[in-house]
Coordinates of C-alpha atoms in Angstrom, one line a residue:
X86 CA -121.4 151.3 -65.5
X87 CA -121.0 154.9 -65.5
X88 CA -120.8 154.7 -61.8
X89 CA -118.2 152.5 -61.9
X90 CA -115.4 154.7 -64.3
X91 CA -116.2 157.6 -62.0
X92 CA -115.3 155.4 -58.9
X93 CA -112.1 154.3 -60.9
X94 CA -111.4 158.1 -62.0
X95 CA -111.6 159.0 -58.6
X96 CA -109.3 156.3 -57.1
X97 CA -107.0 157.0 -60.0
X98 CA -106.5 160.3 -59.2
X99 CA -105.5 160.1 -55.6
X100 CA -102.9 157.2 -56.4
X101 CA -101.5 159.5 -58.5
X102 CA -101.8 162.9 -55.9
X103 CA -100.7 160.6 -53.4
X104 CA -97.5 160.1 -55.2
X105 CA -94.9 162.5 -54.5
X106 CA -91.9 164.0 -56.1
X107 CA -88.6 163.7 -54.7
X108 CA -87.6 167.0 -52.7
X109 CA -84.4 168.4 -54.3
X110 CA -81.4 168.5 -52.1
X111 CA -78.6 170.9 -52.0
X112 CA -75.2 170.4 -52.8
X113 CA -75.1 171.2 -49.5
X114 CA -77.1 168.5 -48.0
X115 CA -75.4 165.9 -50.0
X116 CA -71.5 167.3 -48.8
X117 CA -72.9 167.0 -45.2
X118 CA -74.4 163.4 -45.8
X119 CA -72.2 161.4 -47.9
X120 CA -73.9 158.3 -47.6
X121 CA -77.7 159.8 -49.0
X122 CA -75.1 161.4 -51.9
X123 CA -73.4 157.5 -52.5
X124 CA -77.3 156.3 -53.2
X125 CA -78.2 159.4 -55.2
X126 CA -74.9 158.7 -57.2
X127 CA -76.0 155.1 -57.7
X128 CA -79.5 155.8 -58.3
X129 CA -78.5 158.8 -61.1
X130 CA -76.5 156.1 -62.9
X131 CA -79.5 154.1 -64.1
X132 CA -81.9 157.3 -64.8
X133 CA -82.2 158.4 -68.4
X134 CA -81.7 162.0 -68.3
X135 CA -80.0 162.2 -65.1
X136 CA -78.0 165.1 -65.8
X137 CA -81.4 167.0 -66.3
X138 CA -82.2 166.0 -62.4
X139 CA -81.5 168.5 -59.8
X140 CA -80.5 165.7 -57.1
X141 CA -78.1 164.2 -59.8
X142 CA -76.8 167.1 -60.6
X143 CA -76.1 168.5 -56.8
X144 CA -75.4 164.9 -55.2
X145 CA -72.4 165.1 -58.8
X146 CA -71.3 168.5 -57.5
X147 CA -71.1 167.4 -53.8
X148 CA -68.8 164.6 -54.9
X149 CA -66.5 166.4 -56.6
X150 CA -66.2 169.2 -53.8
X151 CA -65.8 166.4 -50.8
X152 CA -62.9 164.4 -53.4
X153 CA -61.3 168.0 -53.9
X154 CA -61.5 168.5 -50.4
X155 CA -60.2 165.2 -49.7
X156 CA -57.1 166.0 -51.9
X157 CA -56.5 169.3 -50.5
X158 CA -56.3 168.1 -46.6
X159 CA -53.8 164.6 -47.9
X160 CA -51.7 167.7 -49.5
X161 CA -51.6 169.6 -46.1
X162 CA -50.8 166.5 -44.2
X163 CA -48.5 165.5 -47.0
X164 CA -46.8 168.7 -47.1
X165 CA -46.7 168.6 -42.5
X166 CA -44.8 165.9 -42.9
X167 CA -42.2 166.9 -45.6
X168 CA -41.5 170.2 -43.8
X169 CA -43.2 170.2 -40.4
X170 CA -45.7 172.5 -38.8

């Protein structure tokens, strides 16, 4: 019997080792790859504590930089158009 919970310890533990945290991204990474930050964004919405998550937080920052961004270049082109080059 005892034979057996070791074997089942054992297994245990290297389901467990075997799982693996998800790496953190930059804010970086998810201005360059919009669509990884779109199912961060979506996954962050349903995780308790999600604010206390590094990927929520960054993938959060990289969308507000890339709308800002967004803004700034419809200004310019808005602003080309009013006045010219």
């Amino acid at each position: 019997m005892a034979n057996h919970i070791n074997s089942f310890a054992i297994i245990a533990l290297l389901a467990v080792s075997a799982c693996k945290e998800e790496e953190n991204r930059t804010v970086e990474f998810y201005l360059q790859n919009a669509d990884v930050r779109a199912e961060m964004l979506a996954k962050c919405e349903v995780i308790d504590g999600s604010v206390l998550e590094a990927n929520c937080r960054n993938a959060q920052e990289a969308e507000v930089q890339s709308a800002q961004e967004t803004s700034r270049k419809k200004n310019l082109s808005d602003m080309n158009t009013l006045f010219g080059d």
